[in-house]
Short mmCIF file of C-alpha atoms and ligand atoms in Angstrom, two decimals:
data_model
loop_
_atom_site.label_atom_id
_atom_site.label_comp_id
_atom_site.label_asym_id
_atom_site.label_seq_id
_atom_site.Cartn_x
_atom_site.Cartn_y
_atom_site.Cartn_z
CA UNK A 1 0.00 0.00 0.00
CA UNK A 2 1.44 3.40 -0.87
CA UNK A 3 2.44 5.36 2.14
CA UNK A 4 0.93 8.48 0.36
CA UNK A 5 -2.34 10.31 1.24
CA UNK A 6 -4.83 10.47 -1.55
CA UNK A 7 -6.84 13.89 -2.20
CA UNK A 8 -9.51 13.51 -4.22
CA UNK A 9 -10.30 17.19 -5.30
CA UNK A 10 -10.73 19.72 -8.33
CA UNK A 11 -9.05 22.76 -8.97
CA UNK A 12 -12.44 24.51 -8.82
CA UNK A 13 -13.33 23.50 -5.35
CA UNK A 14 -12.45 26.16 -3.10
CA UNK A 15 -12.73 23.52 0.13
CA UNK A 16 -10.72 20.80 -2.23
CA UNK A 17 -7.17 23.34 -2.80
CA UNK A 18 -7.69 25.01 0.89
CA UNK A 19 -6.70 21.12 2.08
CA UNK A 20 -4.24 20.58 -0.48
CA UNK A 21 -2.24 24.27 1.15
CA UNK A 22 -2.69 22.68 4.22
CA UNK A 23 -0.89 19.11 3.13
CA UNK A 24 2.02 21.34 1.25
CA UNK A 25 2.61 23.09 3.88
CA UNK A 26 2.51 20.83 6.58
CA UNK A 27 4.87 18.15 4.09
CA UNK A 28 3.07 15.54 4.56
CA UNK A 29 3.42 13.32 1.17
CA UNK A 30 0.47 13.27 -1.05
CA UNK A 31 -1.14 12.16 -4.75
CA UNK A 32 -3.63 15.06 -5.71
CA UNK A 33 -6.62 12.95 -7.94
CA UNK A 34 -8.36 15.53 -9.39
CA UNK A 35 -12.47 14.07 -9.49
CA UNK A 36 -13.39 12.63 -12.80
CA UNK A 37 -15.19 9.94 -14.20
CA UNK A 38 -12.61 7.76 -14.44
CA UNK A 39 -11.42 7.69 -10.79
CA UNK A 40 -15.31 7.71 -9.79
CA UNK A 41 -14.84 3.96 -8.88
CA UNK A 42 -12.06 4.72 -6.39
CA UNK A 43 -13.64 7.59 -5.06
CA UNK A 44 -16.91 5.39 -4.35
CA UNK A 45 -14.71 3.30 -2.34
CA UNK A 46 -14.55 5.76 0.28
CA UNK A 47 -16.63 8.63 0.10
CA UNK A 48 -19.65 8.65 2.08
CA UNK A 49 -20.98 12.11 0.76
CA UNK A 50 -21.15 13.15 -3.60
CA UNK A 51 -18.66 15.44 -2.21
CA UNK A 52 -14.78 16.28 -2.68
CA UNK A 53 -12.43 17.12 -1.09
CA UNK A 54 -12.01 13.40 0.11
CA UNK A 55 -8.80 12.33 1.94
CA UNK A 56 -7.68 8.76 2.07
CA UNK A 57 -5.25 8.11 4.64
CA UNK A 58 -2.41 5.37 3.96
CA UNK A 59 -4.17 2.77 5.78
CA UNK A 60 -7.48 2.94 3.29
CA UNK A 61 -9.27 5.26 5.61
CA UNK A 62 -11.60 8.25 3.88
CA UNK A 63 -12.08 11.67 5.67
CA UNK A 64 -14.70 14.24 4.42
CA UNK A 65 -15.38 18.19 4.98
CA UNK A 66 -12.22 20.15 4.72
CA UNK A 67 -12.56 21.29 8.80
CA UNK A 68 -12.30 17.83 10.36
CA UNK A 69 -9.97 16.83 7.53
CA UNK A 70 -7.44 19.29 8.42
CA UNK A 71 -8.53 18.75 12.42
CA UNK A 72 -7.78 15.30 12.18
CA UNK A 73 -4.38 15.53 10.38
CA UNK A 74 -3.27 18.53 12.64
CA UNK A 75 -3.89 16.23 15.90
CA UNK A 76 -1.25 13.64 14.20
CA UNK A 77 0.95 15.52 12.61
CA UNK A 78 0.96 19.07 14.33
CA UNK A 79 4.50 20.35 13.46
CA UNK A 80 4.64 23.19 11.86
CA UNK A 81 1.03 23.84 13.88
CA UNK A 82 -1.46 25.89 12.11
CA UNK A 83 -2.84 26.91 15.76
CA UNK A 84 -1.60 29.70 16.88
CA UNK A 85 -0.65 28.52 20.75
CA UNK A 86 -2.48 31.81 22.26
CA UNK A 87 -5.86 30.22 23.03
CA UNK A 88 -7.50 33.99 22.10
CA UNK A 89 -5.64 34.06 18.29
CA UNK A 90 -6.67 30.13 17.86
CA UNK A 91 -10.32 30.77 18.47
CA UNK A 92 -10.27 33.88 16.25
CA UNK A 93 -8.60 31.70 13.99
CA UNK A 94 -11.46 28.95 13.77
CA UNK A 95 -13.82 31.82 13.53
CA UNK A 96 -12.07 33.75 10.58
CA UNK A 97 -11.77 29.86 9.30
CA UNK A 98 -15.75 30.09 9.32
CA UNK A 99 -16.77 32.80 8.13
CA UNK A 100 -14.38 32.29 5.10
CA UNK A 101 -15.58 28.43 4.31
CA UNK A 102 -19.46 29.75 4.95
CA UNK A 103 -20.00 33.58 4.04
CA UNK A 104 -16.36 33.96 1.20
CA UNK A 105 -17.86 30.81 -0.53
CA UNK A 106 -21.19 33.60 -0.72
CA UNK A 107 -18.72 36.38 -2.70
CA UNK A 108 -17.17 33.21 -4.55
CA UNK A 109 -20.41 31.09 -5.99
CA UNK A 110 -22.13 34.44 -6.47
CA UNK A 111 -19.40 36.12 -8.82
CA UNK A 112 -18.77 32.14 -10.74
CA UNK A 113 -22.15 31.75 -11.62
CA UNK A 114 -24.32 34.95 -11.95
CA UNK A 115 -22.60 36.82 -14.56
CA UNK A 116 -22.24 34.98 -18.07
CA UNK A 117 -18.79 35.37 -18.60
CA UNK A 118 -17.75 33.90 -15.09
CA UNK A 119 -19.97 31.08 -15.76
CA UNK A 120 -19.02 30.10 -19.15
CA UNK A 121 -15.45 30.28 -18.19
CA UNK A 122 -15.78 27.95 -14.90
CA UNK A 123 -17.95 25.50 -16.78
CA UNK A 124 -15.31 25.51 -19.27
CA UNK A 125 -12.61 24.39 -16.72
CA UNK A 126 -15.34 21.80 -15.14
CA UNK A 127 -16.04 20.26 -17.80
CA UNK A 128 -12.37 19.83 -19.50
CA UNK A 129 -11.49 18.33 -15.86
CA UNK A 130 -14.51 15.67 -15.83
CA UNK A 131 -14.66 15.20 -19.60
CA UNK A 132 -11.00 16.23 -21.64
CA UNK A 133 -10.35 12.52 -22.19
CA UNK A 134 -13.47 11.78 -24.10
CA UNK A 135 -12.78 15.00 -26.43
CA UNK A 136 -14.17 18.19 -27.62
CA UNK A 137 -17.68 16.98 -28.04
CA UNK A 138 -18.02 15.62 -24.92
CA UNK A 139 -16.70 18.51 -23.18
CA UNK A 140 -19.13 20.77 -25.29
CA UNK A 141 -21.89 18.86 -24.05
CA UNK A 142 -20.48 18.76 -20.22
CA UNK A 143 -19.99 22.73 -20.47
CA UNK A 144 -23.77 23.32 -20.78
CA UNK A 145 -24.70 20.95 -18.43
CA UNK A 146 -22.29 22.28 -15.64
CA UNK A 147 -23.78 26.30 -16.28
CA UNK A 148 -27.49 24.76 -16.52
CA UNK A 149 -26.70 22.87 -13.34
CA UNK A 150 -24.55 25.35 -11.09
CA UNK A 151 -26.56 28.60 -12.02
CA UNK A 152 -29.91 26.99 -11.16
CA UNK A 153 -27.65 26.14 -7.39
CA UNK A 154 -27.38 30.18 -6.93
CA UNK A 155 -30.45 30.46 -4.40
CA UNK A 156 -28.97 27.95 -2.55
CA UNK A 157 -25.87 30.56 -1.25
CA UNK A 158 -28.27 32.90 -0.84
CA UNK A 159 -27.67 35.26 -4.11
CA UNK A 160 -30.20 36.56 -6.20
CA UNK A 161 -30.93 40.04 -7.86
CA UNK A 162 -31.55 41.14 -3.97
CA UNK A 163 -29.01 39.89 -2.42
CA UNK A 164 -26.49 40.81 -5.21
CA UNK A 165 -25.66 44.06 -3.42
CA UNK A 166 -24.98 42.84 -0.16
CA UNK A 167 -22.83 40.35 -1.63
CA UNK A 168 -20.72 42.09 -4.01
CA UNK A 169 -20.61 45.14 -1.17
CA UNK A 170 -18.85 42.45 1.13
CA UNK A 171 -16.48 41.53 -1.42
CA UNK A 172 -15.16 44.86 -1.70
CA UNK A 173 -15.35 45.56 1.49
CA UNK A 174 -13.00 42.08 2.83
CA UNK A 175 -10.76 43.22 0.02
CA UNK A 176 -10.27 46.99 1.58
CA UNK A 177 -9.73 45.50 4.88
CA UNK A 178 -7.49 42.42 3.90
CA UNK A 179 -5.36 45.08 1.52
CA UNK A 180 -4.26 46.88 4.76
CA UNK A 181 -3.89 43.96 7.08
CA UNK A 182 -1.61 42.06 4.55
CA UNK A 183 0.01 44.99 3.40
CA UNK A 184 2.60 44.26 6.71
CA UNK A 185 2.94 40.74 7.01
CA UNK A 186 2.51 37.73 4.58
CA UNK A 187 -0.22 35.33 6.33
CA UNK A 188 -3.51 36.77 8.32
CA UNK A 189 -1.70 36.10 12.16
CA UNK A 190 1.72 37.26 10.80
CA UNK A 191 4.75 35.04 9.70
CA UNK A 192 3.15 31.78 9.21
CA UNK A 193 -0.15 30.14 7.58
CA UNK A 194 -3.09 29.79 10.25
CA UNK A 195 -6.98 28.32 9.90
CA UNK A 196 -8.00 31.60 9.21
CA UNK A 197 -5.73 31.89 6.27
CA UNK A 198 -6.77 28.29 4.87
CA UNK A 199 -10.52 29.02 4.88
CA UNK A 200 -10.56 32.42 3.69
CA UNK A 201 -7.84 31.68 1.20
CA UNK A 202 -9.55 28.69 -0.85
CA UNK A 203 -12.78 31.30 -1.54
CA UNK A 204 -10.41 33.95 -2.58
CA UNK A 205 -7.88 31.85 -4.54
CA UNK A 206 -11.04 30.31 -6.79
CA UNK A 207 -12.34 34.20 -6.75
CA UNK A 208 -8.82 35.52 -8.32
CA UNK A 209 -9.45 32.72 -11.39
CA UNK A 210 -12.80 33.98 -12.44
CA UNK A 211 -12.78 36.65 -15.24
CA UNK A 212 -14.99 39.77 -12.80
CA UNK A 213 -14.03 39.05 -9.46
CA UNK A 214 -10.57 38.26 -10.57
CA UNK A 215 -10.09 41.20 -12.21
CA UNK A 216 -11.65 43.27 -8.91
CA UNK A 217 -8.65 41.52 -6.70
CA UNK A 218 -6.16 42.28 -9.36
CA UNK A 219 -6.81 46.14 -10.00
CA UNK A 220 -7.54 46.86 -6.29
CA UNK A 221 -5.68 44.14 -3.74
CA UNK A 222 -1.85 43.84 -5.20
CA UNK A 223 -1.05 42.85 -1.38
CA UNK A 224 -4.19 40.04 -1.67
CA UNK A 225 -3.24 38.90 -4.40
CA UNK A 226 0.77 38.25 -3.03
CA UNK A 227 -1.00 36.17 -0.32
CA UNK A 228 -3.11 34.48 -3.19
CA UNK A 229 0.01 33.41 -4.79
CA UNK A 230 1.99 32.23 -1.40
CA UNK A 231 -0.98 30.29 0.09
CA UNK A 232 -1.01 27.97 -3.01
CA UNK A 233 2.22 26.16 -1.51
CA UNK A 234 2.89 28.04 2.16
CA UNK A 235 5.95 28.69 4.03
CA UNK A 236 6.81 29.64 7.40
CA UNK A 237 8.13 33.08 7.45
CA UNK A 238 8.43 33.59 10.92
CA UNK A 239 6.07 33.17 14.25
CA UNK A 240 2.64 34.39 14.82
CA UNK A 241 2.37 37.78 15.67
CA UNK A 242 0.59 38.96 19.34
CA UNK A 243 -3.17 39.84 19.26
CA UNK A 244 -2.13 43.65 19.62
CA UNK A 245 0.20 44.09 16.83
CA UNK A 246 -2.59 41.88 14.31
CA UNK A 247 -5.82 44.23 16.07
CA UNK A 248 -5.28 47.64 14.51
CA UNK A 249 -6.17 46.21 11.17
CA UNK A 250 -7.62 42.84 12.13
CA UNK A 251 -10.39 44.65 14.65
CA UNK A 252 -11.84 46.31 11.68
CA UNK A 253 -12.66 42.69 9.53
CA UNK A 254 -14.18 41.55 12.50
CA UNK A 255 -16.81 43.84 13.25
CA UNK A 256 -17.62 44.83 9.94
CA UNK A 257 -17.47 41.31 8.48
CA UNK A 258 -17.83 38.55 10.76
CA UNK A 259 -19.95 40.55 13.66
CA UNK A 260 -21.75 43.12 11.00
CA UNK A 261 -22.52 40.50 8.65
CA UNK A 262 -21.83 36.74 8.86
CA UNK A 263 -22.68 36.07 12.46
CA UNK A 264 -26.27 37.90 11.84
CA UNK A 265 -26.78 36.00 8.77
CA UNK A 266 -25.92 32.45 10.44
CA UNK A 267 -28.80 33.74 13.25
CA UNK A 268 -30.75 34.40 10.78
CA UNK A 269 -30.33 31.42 8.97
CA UNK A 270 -30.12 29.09 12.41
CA UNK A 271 -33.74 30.48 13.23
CA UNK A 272 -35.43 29.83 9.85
CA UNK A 273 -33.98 26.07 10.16
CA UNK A 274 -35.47 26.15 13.68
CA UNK A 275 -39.05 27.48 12.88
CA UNK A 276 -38.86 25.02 9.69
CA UNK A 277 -39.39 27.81 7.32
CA UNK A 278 -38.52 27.48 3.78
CA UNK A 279 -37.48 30.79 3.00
CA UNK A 280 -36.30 33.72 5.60
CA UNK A 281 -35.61 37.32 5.19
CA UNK A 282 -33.32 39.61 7.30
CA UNK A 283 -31.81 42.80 6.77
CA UNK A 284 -27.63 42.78 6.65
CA UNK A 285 -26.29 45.97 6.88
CA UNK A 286 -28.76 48.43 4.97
CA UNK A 287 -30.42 46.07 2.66
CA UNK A 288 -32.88 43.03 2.79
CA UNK A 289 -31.80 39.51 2.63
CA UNK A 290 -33.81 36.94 1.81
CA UNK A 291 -32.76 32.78 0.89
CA UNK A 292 -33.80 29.05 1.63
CA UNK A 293 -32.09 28.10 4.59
CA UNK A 294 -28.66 26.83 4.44
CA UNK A 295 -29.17 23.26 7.05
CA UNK A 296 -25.42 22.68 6.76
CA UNK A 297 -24.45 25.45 8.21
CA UNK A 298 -26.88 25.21 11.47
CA UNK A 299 -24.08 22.67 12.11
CA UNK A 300 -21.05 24.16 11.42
CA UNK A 301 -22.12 27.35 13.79
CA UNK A 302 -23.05 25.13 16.43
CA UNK A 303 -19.65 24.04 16.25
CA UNK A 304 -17.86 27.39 16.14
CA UNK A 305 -20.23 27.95 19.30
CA UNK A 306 -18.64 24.67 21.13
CA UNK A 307 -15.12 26.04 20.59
CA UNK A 308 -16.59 29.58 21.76
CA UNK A 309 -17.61 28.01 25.08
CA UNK A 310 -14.34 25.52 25.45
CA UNK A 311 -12.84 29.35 25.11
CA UNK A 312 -14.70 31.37 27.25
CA UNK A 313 -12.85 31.63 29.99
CA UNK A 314 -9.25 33.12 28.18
CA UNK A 315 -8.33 36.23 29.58
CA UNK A 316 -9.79 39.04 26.58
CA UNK A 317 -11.31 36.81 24.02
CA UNK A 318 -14.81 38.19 25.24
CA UNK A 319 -13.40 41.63 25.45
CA UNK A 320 -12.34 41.06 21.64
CA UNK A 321 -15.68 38.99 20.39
CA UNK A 322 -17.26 41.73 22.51
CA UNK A 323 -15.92 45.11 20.37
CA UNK A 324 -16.43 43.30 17.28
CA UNK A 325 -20.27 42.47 17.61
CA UNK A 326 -19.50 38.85 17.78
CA UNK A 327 -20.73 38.07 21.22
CA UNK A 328 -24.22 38.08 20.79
CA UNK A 329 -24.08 35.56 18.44
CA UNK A 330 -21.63 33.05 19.88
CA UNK A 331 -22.44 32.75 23.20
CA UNK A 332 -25.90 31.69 23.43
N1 LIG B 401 -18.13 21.64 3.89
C1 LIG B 401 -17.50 20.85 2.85
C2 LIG B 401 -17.98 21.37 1.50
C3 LIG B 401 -17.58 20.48 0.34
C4 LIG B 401 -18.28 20.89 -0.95
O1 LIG B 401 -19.30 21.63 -0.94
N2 LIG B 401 -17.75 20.44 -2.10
C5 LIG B 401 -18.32 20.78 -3.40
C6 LIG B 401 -17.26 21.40 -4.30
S1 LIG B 401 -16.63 22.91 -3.62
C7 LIG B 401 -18.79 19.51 -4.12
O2 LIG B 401 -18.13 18.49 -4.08
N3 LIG B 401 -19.96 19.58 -4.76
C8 LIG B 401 -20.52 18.47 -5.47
C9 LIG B 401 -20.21 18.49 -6.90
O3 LIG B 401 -19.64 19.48 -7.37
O4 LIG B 401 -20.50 17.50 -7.59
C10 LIG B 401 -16.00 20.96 3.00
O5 LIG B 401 -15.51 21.88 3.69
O6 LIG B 401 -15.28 20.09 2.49
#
């Protein structure tokens, strides 16, 4: 048996490359597969979910959802750790991991499918990926399939003509902030790749290969787009950096991001799925919201709310989750 892991992934799956960073830079020896239909058997094998990423360990074992994945393989392997030892930077760390996997992947599926152009393009690059063996015809055919399929998914992230300002708003908006916070150092907590940068980084990285949002990051975020290119193989630089030299320009992405908009939205969303509704409507910032609940994420909040409470008691993490508007929303 090959002492490699396997990653079955695509280059289009933000949650697929953010594991593949994490396995680069942690050097642990891997075979990236990328999904098709002629490694569908394999993948079969072990996948309990339609889903990728999926990691199988040496020993035949499959691992799904890029969180526990990297969880998993951090608790065996954890040199160089990806968690910053201050207990305060390693919860923001999960949290920033969050709100990129759940509200970036918003900004990301919004920009890939709404507008033509972005859509064409990424079913383009699907399709050659599932069908470039069988030939031009076939990949034709797969091309219109993929848009049909994948533009009909956008209500599912929540975008539509209404939400399209919010969404596009908060896209600017992370790049403004992210500009001046990686302006002085190369990874989100300072000389080395954390969480934070792995979850963020996957929506941004698929973001910077579409033709509009791509060309958004490229005329505006020259500093993004340096941490774009270094995440897709990561190196140590140096340590993480103390809470007070990362605040003055990580405060800001916090409570105008993750407390102003993500954390209302998963209430939001976390009450619909409670009431059983099909549809809810909020209001983010100054406009409406409305979307079919997201059930997947119900979980993945009440998970960021676990490591909230195994938290609670370090010395100015409240204070922090406090300022930024994030309280309210975590410790219920
Ligand atoms: N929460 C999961 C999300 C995985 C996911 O949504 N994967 C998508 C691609 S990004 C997928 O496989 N979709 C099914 C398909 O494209 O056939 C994770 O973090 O791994």
């Amino acid at each position: 048996m090959s002492s490699d892991f396997r990653i079955f992934g695509s280059e289009l799956s933000p949650y697929s490359v953010k594991v593949r960073s994490y396995f680069r830079y942690k050097g642990l020896p891997h075979q990236w597969i990328p999904r098709s239909p002629a490694v569908q058997g394999e993948f079969q094998k072990y996948a309990k979910l339609p889903l990728v990423p999926l990691v199988v360990t040496p020993d035949g074992v499959g691992i799904q959802d890029s969180t526990p994945i990297i969880e998993q393989l951090e608790a065996r392997h954890p040199d160089p750790s990806i968690v910053p030892v201050d207990p305060t930077l390693a919860f923001l760390s999960a949290l920033l991991e969050e709100y990129g996997d759940e509200w970036g992947n918003k900004w990301m599926f919004h920009y890939r499918w709404f507008y033509q152009a972005d859509a064409w393009a990424t079913a383009e690059r699907i399709a050659l990926q599932m069908m470039g063996a069988k030939g031009p015809l076939a990949v034709a055919e797969a091309r219109t399939a993929v848009a049909e399929r994948m533009t009909g998914r956008l209500g599912f992230v929540g975008s539509s003509d209404k939400t399209r300002p919010t969404i596009e708003a908060s896209f600017k908006q992370v790049l403004v902030l992210l500009e001046a916070h990686l302006a002085k150092r190369p990874y989100l907590l300072g000389g080395r790749p954390a969480m934070a940068d792995l979850g963020l980084w996957g929506q941004l990285y698929e973001a910077a290969t579409d033709p509009t949002p791509g060309a958004v990051m490229r005329a505006s975020s020259p500093s993004v787009m340096a941490w774009v290119q270094r995440m897709v193989s990561p190196a140590a630089q140096g340590p993480f950096e103390p809470w007070d030299a990362l605040a003055p320009t990580l405060v800001p992405l916090l409570q105008k991001e993750v407390g102003g908009l993500f954390l209302p939205w998963s209430a939001a969303n976390e009450a619909a799925i409670a009431r059983d509704d099909n549809t809810f409507e909020t209001s983010l910032g100054d406009t409406g919201w409305s979307q079919t609940p997201q059930k997947y994420h119900a979980r993945s909040l009440a998970e960021i709310r676990r490591k909230y409470k195994a938290a609670a008691a370090v010395p100015g993490l409240t204070a922090i989750l406090e300022q930024t508007g994030c309280l309210k929303y975590l410790a219920e």
